[in-house]
Amino acid sequence: MDNIPEMFASCVFNDDVMRERLPRNIYESLHNTIDEGRDLDLTVANIVAEEMKNWAVSKGATHYTHWFQPMTGFPAQKHEAFIKPDGQSRVIMDFSGKELIRGESDASSFPSGGLRATFEARGYTAWDPTSYAFVREGSLYIPTVFCSFGGYALDSKTPLLRSMQDLNIQALRILRLFGNNDVKRVMTTTGLEQEYFLIDKEMYAKRKDLEFCGRTLFGAKPPKGQEIDDHYLGTIKPRVAAYMADLDKELWKLGIFAKTKHNEVAPSQHELAPVFTNTNTAVDHNLLIMEVMKSVADRHGFVCLLGEKPFNGVNGSGKHCNWSLTTDTGVNLLEPGLSPHENAQFLLFLTALIKAVDEYQDLVRVSVATASNDNRLGGNEAPPAIVSMYLGDDLTAIFEAAENGSEYCGSGGSVMEIGVHVLPSFPKDSTDRNRTSPFAFTGNKFEFRMPGSSQPMGDINTTLNLIVSEELEQFADELEGAEDFNTTLNELIKRTYSQHKRIIWGGDGYSESWKKEAENRGLLHLRDCIDALPYMVSDKNVTLYEKHSILSGEEIKARYEIRLSTYRKQIKIEALTMLEMVKKSVIPAAVKYSAELAEAANKKLKFSPSLDVSVEKTLCERISSLANACYRTCTEIENCVSVTHELHVKGDALVTARYCRDNTVPLMKTLRGYVDELETIVDSSIWPFPTYSDLLFTEV
Ligand code: ADP
Ligand code: MG
């Protein structure tokens, strides 16, 4: 039996290790940097680096790497050996403070959206001491930010750290108004539930679509899907259980609080949820979780699919982002309190969230807009593409009562005055359990359910922090100048709720009637990525990013360009993969089977002209007609690919991406229809790839 407490974080250069290994003054100075964001003195950095290296080497590391999050959506790394020639013929293990705090790399192959002129290809990484370094597979990983020579942010971590700092300032202003002077810092906390599929490695290798696109581009519906809900929370099969056990151990060594694991709704679908932690760490940990999931899967003969919709007809995968605000004194600001002023404070933070999500529905939607999430949002089980919020009946009733100045039952018969009365207690379970809400209050945190399973979570959390910070700032401005605090507070909550309550929806978020209702309320319904992305660069939103110094207008526009071109590239890869699979495998299989049928019919007729060959004939005709349709559609898709290229060369990224959505994507759907029908009639021994039944139901 492993000693888990001993194993936990054994590969992390965390606070305990620092305290133990560093001289006291160095440790304190490093802490000032971590806690207050002060610059790290180079002599201090040198000592920290030396100790970090000694520790890492003792854990088997030979290399170090700055670990950063470029705008590709995938973490990047470049490993350097610790070795340094000793001047003769030997080496010593060396690592300097300079190497720890700053790295320089050729960034020309990372997307910059035009922020980094090609003649200035250098990118710089800088240590983020607020996220612990760790050892993995022989290297010391140092979490870093990534920027251009000109100081432009080229990653997701930089804006996230800025947004956390910004929100801290505004939240503190609010706390001071409530006489809360002990708190020095407010942090956001995040808990990310990660869904994934496990597929047999050998079958995966037979499907180019899984290999290149992370999802199946073809596949007829199997006789059984997820209809009878037998997989959700079902018994975990031994091979999957062994994988999960191994995964937990790897994650624990890395100091990740992997806590919950279970089977999800779709066959072969699973979930892992760690205990929440501060947002910066949670985001880094999620990236690591995804990497470790993939590498452990390989050891168990599996491939871990993190994509949003690997299979049509069964649930896709999401990543629920549980989000709250916590003080350095350990108080969760979204937890209803016991005293009148705690409750008033709680309601004010909640009001800020309501206003934020309503006013910035567009940015919330943009944060989850990707080509692969388009296959899931609005689909089976996933939240619809309309942003709305769920508070639960009791909280909604409390806000309604506040708005109308009416009685809320439970408040002792009198009208509840915020800041004067205690919030009537309400059972926690009454908040949530509406699983259809994209943004649900779940007792003491919000659960944002729109993110796709493969998305890195930095930008999404930046958005949440930023929009809430803006509202808190407005509230603080108003309340700090108030003559009568309680009256102004009551008025503010009442007014804001009244203006923004259209975003609150307690009914079935998946229903058709909600779509109509949302439209009547004037809520945005941005159906896909291409509808959503242009909102990124609206004046209102650029102003918001600039006002809070999260990103400049130029940086936002660069990110917008990158996301449009990522969309175009992803559609192109999928289109080309389809063409290859259809032309090289599907059509040949269809031709082969129809030839076999014709031959069989001929043989039968030769044997006895009175024999019935109508099955062979009907099938042969249907297959020929489907194969022709496939071929024709392939030609049309090829044409789309070349038009896309021409549009891309002309340079308008939105026009190009929109063309892909309106032309290539529908044709891909058409092509899929033909292929899926072929799959149901072609002899299974001739069909060229494993089917959904093979992929999802093979006993593993
Ligand atoms: P469910 O499946 O019902 O949504 P889970 O237990 O799978 O519940 O996930 C809940 C997630 O929310 C966990 O990661 C948990 O740590 C996280 N969480 C709980 N409290 C907070 C909080 N205050 N801030 C952020 N995340 C939180
Ligand atoms: Mg959840």
PDB file of N, CA, C and O in Angstrom, residues 591-624:
ATOM      1  N   VAL A 591     -16.974   0.030 -53.454  1.00  0.00           N
ATOM      2  CA  VAL A 591     -16.776  -0.566 -54.781  1.00  0.00           C
ATOM      3  C   VAL A 591     -16.549  -2.077 -54.640  1.00  0.00           C
ATOM      4  O   VAL A 591     -17.130  -2.892 -55.354  1.00  0.00           O
ATOM      5  N   LYS A 592     -15.744  -2.413 -53.674  1.00  0.00           N
ATOM      6  CA  LYS A 592     -15.422  -3.827 -53.478  1.00  0.00           C
ATOM      7  C   LYS A 592     -16.680  -4.622 -53.136  1.00  0.00           C
ATOM      8  O   LYS A 592     -16.935  -5.686 -53.714  1.00  0.00           O
ATOM      9  N   TYR A 593     -17.458  -4.092 -52.226  1.00  0.00           N
ATOM     10  CA  TYR A 593     -18.647  -4.833 -51.814  1.00  0.00           C
ATOM     11  C   TYR A 593     -19.662  -4.907 -52.948  1.00  0.00           C
ATOM     12  O   TYR A 593     -20.265  -5.955 -53.165  1.00  0.00           O
ATOM     13  N   SER A 594     -19.826  -3.813 -53.696  1.00  0.00           N
ATOM     14  CA  SER A 594     -20.814  -3.884 -54.779  1.00  0.00           C
ATOM     15  C   SER A 594     -20.343  -4.868 -55.852  1.00  0.00           C
ATOM     16  O   SER A 594     -21.151  -5.593 -56.432  1.00  0.00           O
ATOM     17  N   ALA A 595     -19.029  -4.939 -56.087  1.00  0.00           N
ATOM     18  CA  ALA A 595     -18.508  -5.923 -57.048  1.00  0.00           C
ATOM     19  C   ALA A 595     -18.798  -7.335 -56.544  1.00  0.00           C
ATOM     20  O   ALA A 595     -19.209  -8.216 -57.314  1.00  0.00           O
ATOM     21  N   GLU A 596     -18.618  -7.529 -55.242  1.00  0.00           N
ATOM     22  CA  GLU A 596     -18.896  -8.854 -54.673  1.00  0.00           C
ATOM     23  C   GLU A 596     -20.366  -9.218 -54.840  1.00  0.00           C
ATOM     24  O   GLU A 596     -20.717 -10.354 -55.153  1.00  0.00           O
ATOM     25  N   LEU A 597     -21.210  -8.220 -54.610  1.00  0.00           N
ATOM     26  CA  LEU A 597     -22.649  -8.469 -54.744  1.00  0.00           C
ATOM     27  C   LEU A 597     -23.000  -8.836 -56.184  1.00  0.00           C
ATOM     28  O   LEU A 597     -23.759  -9.777 -56.432  1.00  0.00           O
ATOM     29  N   ALA A 598     -22.404  -8.069 -57.132  1.00  0.00           N
ATOM     30  CA  ALA A 598     -22.689  -8.317 -58.542  1.00  0.00           C
ATOM     31  C   ALA A 598     -22.210  -9.711 -58.935  1.00  0.00           C
ATOM     32  O   ALA A 598     -22.913 -10.471 -59.613  1.00  0.00           O
ATOM     33  N   GLU A 599     -21.029 -10.019 -58.441  1.00  0.00           N
ATOM     34  CA  GLU A 599     -20.467 -11.329 -58.755  1.00  0.00           C
ATOM     35  C   GLU A 599     -21.347 -12.448 -58.174  1.00  0.00           C
ATOM     36  O   GLU A 599     -21.646 -13.443 -58.842  1.00  0.00           O
ATOM     37  N   ALA A 600     -21.784 -12.227 -56.960  1.00  0.00           N
ATOM     38  CA  ALA A 600     -22.641 -13.224 -56.302  1.00  0.00           C
ATOM     39  C   ALA A 600     -23.941 -13.408 -57.083  1.00  0.00           C
ATOM     40  O   ALA A 600     -24.394 -14.537 -57.297  1.00  0.00           O
ATOM     41  N   ALA A 601     -24.499 -12.264 -57.524  1.00  0.00           N
ATOM     42  CA  ALA A 601     -25.751 -12.343 -58.278  1.00  0.00           C
ATOM     43  C   ALA A 601     -25.538 -13.114 -59.573  1.00  0.00           C
ATOM     44  O   ALA A 601     -26.323 -14.006 -59.920  1.00  0.00           O
ATOM     45  N   ASN A 602     -24.445 -12.770 -60.251  1.00  0.00           N
ATOM     46  CA  ASN A 602     -24.142 -13.460 -61.501  1.00  0.00           C
ATOM     47  C   ASN A 602     -23.995 -14.967 -61.302  1.00  0.00           C
ATOM     48  O   ASN A 602     -24.511 -15.763 -62.064  1.00  0.00           O
ATOM     49  N   LYS A 603     -23.292 -15.306 -60.238  1.00  0.00           N
ATOM     50  CA  LYS A 603     -23.076 -16.726 -59.948  1.00  0.00           C
ATOM     51  C   LYS A 603     -24.409 -17.421 -59.728  1.00  0.00           C
ATOM     52  O   LYS A 603     -24.649 -18.518 -60.210  1.00  0.00           O
ATOM     53  N   LYS A 604     -25.257 -16.736 -58.946  1.00  0.00           N
ATOM     54  CA  LYS A 604     -26.559 -17.314 -58.636  1.00  0.00           C
ATOM     55  C   LYS A 604     -27.361 -17.547 -59.920  1.00  0.00           C
ATOM     56  O   LYS A 604     -27.923 -18.613 -60.136  1.00  0.00           O
ATOM     57  N   LEU A 605     -27.355 -16.505 -60.782  1.00  0.00           N
ATOM     58  CA  LEU A 605     -28.141 -16.601 -62.015  1.00  0.00           C
ATOM     59  C   LEU A 605     -27.602 -17.693 -62.935  1.00  0.00           C
ATOM     60  O   LEU A 605     -28.351 -18.389 -63.608  1.00  0.00           O
ATOM     61  N   LYS A 606     -26.270 -17.812 -62.898  1.00  0.00           N
ATOM     62  CA  LYS A 606     -25.638 -18.837 -63.716  1.00  0.00           C
ATOM     63  C   LYS A 606     -26.042 -20.218 -63.221  1.00  0.00           C
ATOM     64  O   LYS A 606     -26.328 -21.133 -63.990  1.00  0.00           O
ATOM     65  N   PHE A 607     -26.074 -20.314 -61.891  1.00  0.00           N
ATOM     66  CA  PHE A 607     -26.435 -21.571 -61.274  1.00  0.00           C
ATOM     67  C   PHE A 607     -27.879 -21.937 -61.622  1.00  0.00           C
ATOM     68  O   PHE A 607     -28.183 -23.047 -62.023  1.00  0.00           O
ATOM     69  N   SER A 608     -28.763 -20.943 -61.470  1.00  0.00           N
ATOM     70  CA  SER A 608     -30.165 -21.171 -61.837  1.00  0.00           C
ATOM     71  C   SER A 608     -30.824 -19.835 -62.135  1.00  0.00           C
ATOM     72  O   SER A 608     -31.002 -19.013 -61.243  1.00  0.00           O
ATOM     73  N   PRO A 609     -31.170 -19.571 -63.383  1.00  0.00           N
ATOM     74  CA  PRO A 609     -31.703 -18.259 -63.789  1.00  0.00           C
ATOM     75  C   PRO A 609     -32.974 -17.893 -63.054  1.00  0.00           C
ATOM     76  O   PRO A 609     -33.346 -16.725 -63.004  1.00  0.00           O
ATOM     77  N   SER A 610     -33.628 -18.841 -62.394  1.00  0.00           N
ATOM     78  CA  SER A 610     -34.875 -18.485 -61.717  1.00  0.00           C
ATOM     79  C   SER A 610     -34.636 -17.970 -60.295  1.00  0.00           C
ATOM     80  O   SER A 610     -35.570 -17.567 -59.604  1.00  0.00           O
ATOM     81  N   LEU A 611     -33.378 -17.985 -59.832  1.00  0.00           N
ATOM     82  CA  LEU A 611     -33.116 -17.530 -58.455  1.00  0.00           C
ATOM     83  C   LEU A 611     -33.342 -16.019 -58.319  1.00  0.00           C
ATOM     84  O   LEU A 611     -33.086 -15.254 -59.248  1.00  0.00           O
ATOM     85  N   ASP A 612     -33.792 -15.650 -57.125  1.00  0.00           N
ATOM     86  CA  ASP A 612     -34.093 -14.230 -56.866  1.00  0.00           C
ATOM     87  C   ASP A 612     -32.801 -13.483 -56.500  1.00  0.00           C
ATOM     88  O   ASP A 612     -32.137 -13.834 -55.522  1.00  0.00           O
ATOM     89  N   VAL A 613     -32.431 -12.476 -57.271  1.00  0.00           N
ATOM     90  CA  VAL A 613     -31.217 -11.694 -56.957  1.00  0.00           C
ATOM     91  C   VAL A 613     -31.593 -10.260 -56.590  1.00  0.00           C
ATOM     92  O   VAL A 613     -30.775  -9.347 -56.698  1.00  0.00           O
ATOM     93  N   SER A 614     -32.817 -10.087 -56.145  1.00  0.00           N
ATOM     94  CA  SER A 614     -33.241  -8.702 -55.900  1.00  0.00           C
ATOM     95  C   SER A 614     -32.481  -8.046 -54.742  1.00  0.00           C
ATOM     96  O   SER A 614     -32.187  -6.851 -54.785  1.00  0.00           O
ATOM     97  N   VAL A 615     -32.109  -8.809 -53.701  1.00  0.00           N
ATOM     98  CA  VAL A 615     -31.347  -8.192 -52.592  1.00  0.00           C
ATOM     99  C   VAL A 615     -30.002  -7.684 -53.109  1.00  0.00           C
ATOM    100  O   VAL A 615     -29.607  -6.537 -52.858  1.00  0.00           O
ATOM    101  N   GLU A 616     -29.303  -8.563 -53.823  1.00  0.00           N
ATOM    102  CA  GLU A 616     -27.990  -8.169 -54.354  1.00  0.00           C
ATOM    103  C   GLU A 616     -28.131  -6.916 -55.216  1.00  0.00           C
ATOM    104  O   GLU A 616     -27.330  -5.989 -55.139  1.00  0.00           O
ATOM    105  N   LYS A 617     -29.178  -6.913 -56.018  1.00  0.00           N
ATOM    106  CA  LYS A 617     -29.381  -5.808 -56.953  1.00  0.00           C
ATOM    107  C   LYS A 617     -29.702  -4.506 -56.197  1.00  0.00           C
ATOM    108  O   LYS A 617     -29.083  -3.466 -56.432  1.00  0.00           O
ATOM    109  N   THR A 618     -30.642  -4.584 -55.270  1.00  0.00           N
ATOM    110  CA  THR A 618     -31.031  -3.379 -54.520  1.00  0.00           C
ATOM    111  C   THR A 618     -29.830  -2.810 -53.765  1.00  0.00           C
ATOM    112  O   THR A 618     -29.563  -1.605 -53.803  1.00  0.00           O
ATOM    113  N   LEU A 619     -29.118  -3.714 -53.092  1.00  0.00           N
ATOM    114  CA  LEU A 619     -27.962  -3.239 -52.317  1.00  0.00           C
ATOM    115  C   LEU A 619     -26.911  -2.635 -53.232  1.00  0.00           C
ATOM    116  O   LEU A 619     -26.345  -1.579 -52.958  1.00  0.00           O
ATOM    117  N   CYS A 620     -26.679  -3.331 -54.325  1.00  0.00           N
ATOM    118  CA  CYS A 620     -25.662  -2.884 -55.260  1.00  0.00           C
ATOM    119  C   CYS A 620     -26.012  -1.488 -55.795  1.00  0.00           C
ATOM    120  O   CYS A 620     -25.153  -0.606 -55.878  1.00  0.00           O
ATOM    121  N   GLU A 621     -27.272  -1.299 -56.114  1.00  0.00           N
ATOM    122  CA  GLU A 621     -27.697   0.001 -56.631  1.00  0.00           C
ATOM    123  C   GLU A 621     -27.546   1.093 -55.575  1.00  0.00           C
ATOM    124  O   GLU A 621     -27.046   2.185 -55.838  1.00  0.00           O
ATOM    125  N   ARG A 622     -28.002   0.766 -54.359  1.00  0.00           N
ATOM    126  CA  ARG A 622     -27.920   1.771 -53.275  1.00  0.00           C
ATOM    127  C   ARG A 622     -26.456   2.126 -52.987  1.00  0.00           C
ATOM    128  O   ARG A 622     -26.099   3.289 -52.830  1.00  0.00           O
ATOM    129  N   ILE A 623     -25.637   1.118 -52.941  1.00  0.00           N
ATOM    130  CA  ILE A 623     -24.214   1.363 -52.647  1.00  0.00           C
ATOM    131  C   ILE A 623     -23.584   2.201 -53.758  1.00  0.00           C
ATOM    132  O   ILE A 623     -22.851   3.156 -53.492  1.00  0.00           O
ATOM    133  N   SER A 624     -23.906   1.868 -54.992  1.00  0.00           N
ATOM    134  CA  SER A 624     -23.336   2.653 -56.102  1.00  0.00           C
ATOM    135  C   SER A 624     -23.791   4.094 -56.015  1.00  0.00           C
ATOM    136  O   SER A 624     -22.994   5.026 -56.191  1.00  0.00           O
TER     137      SER A 624
END
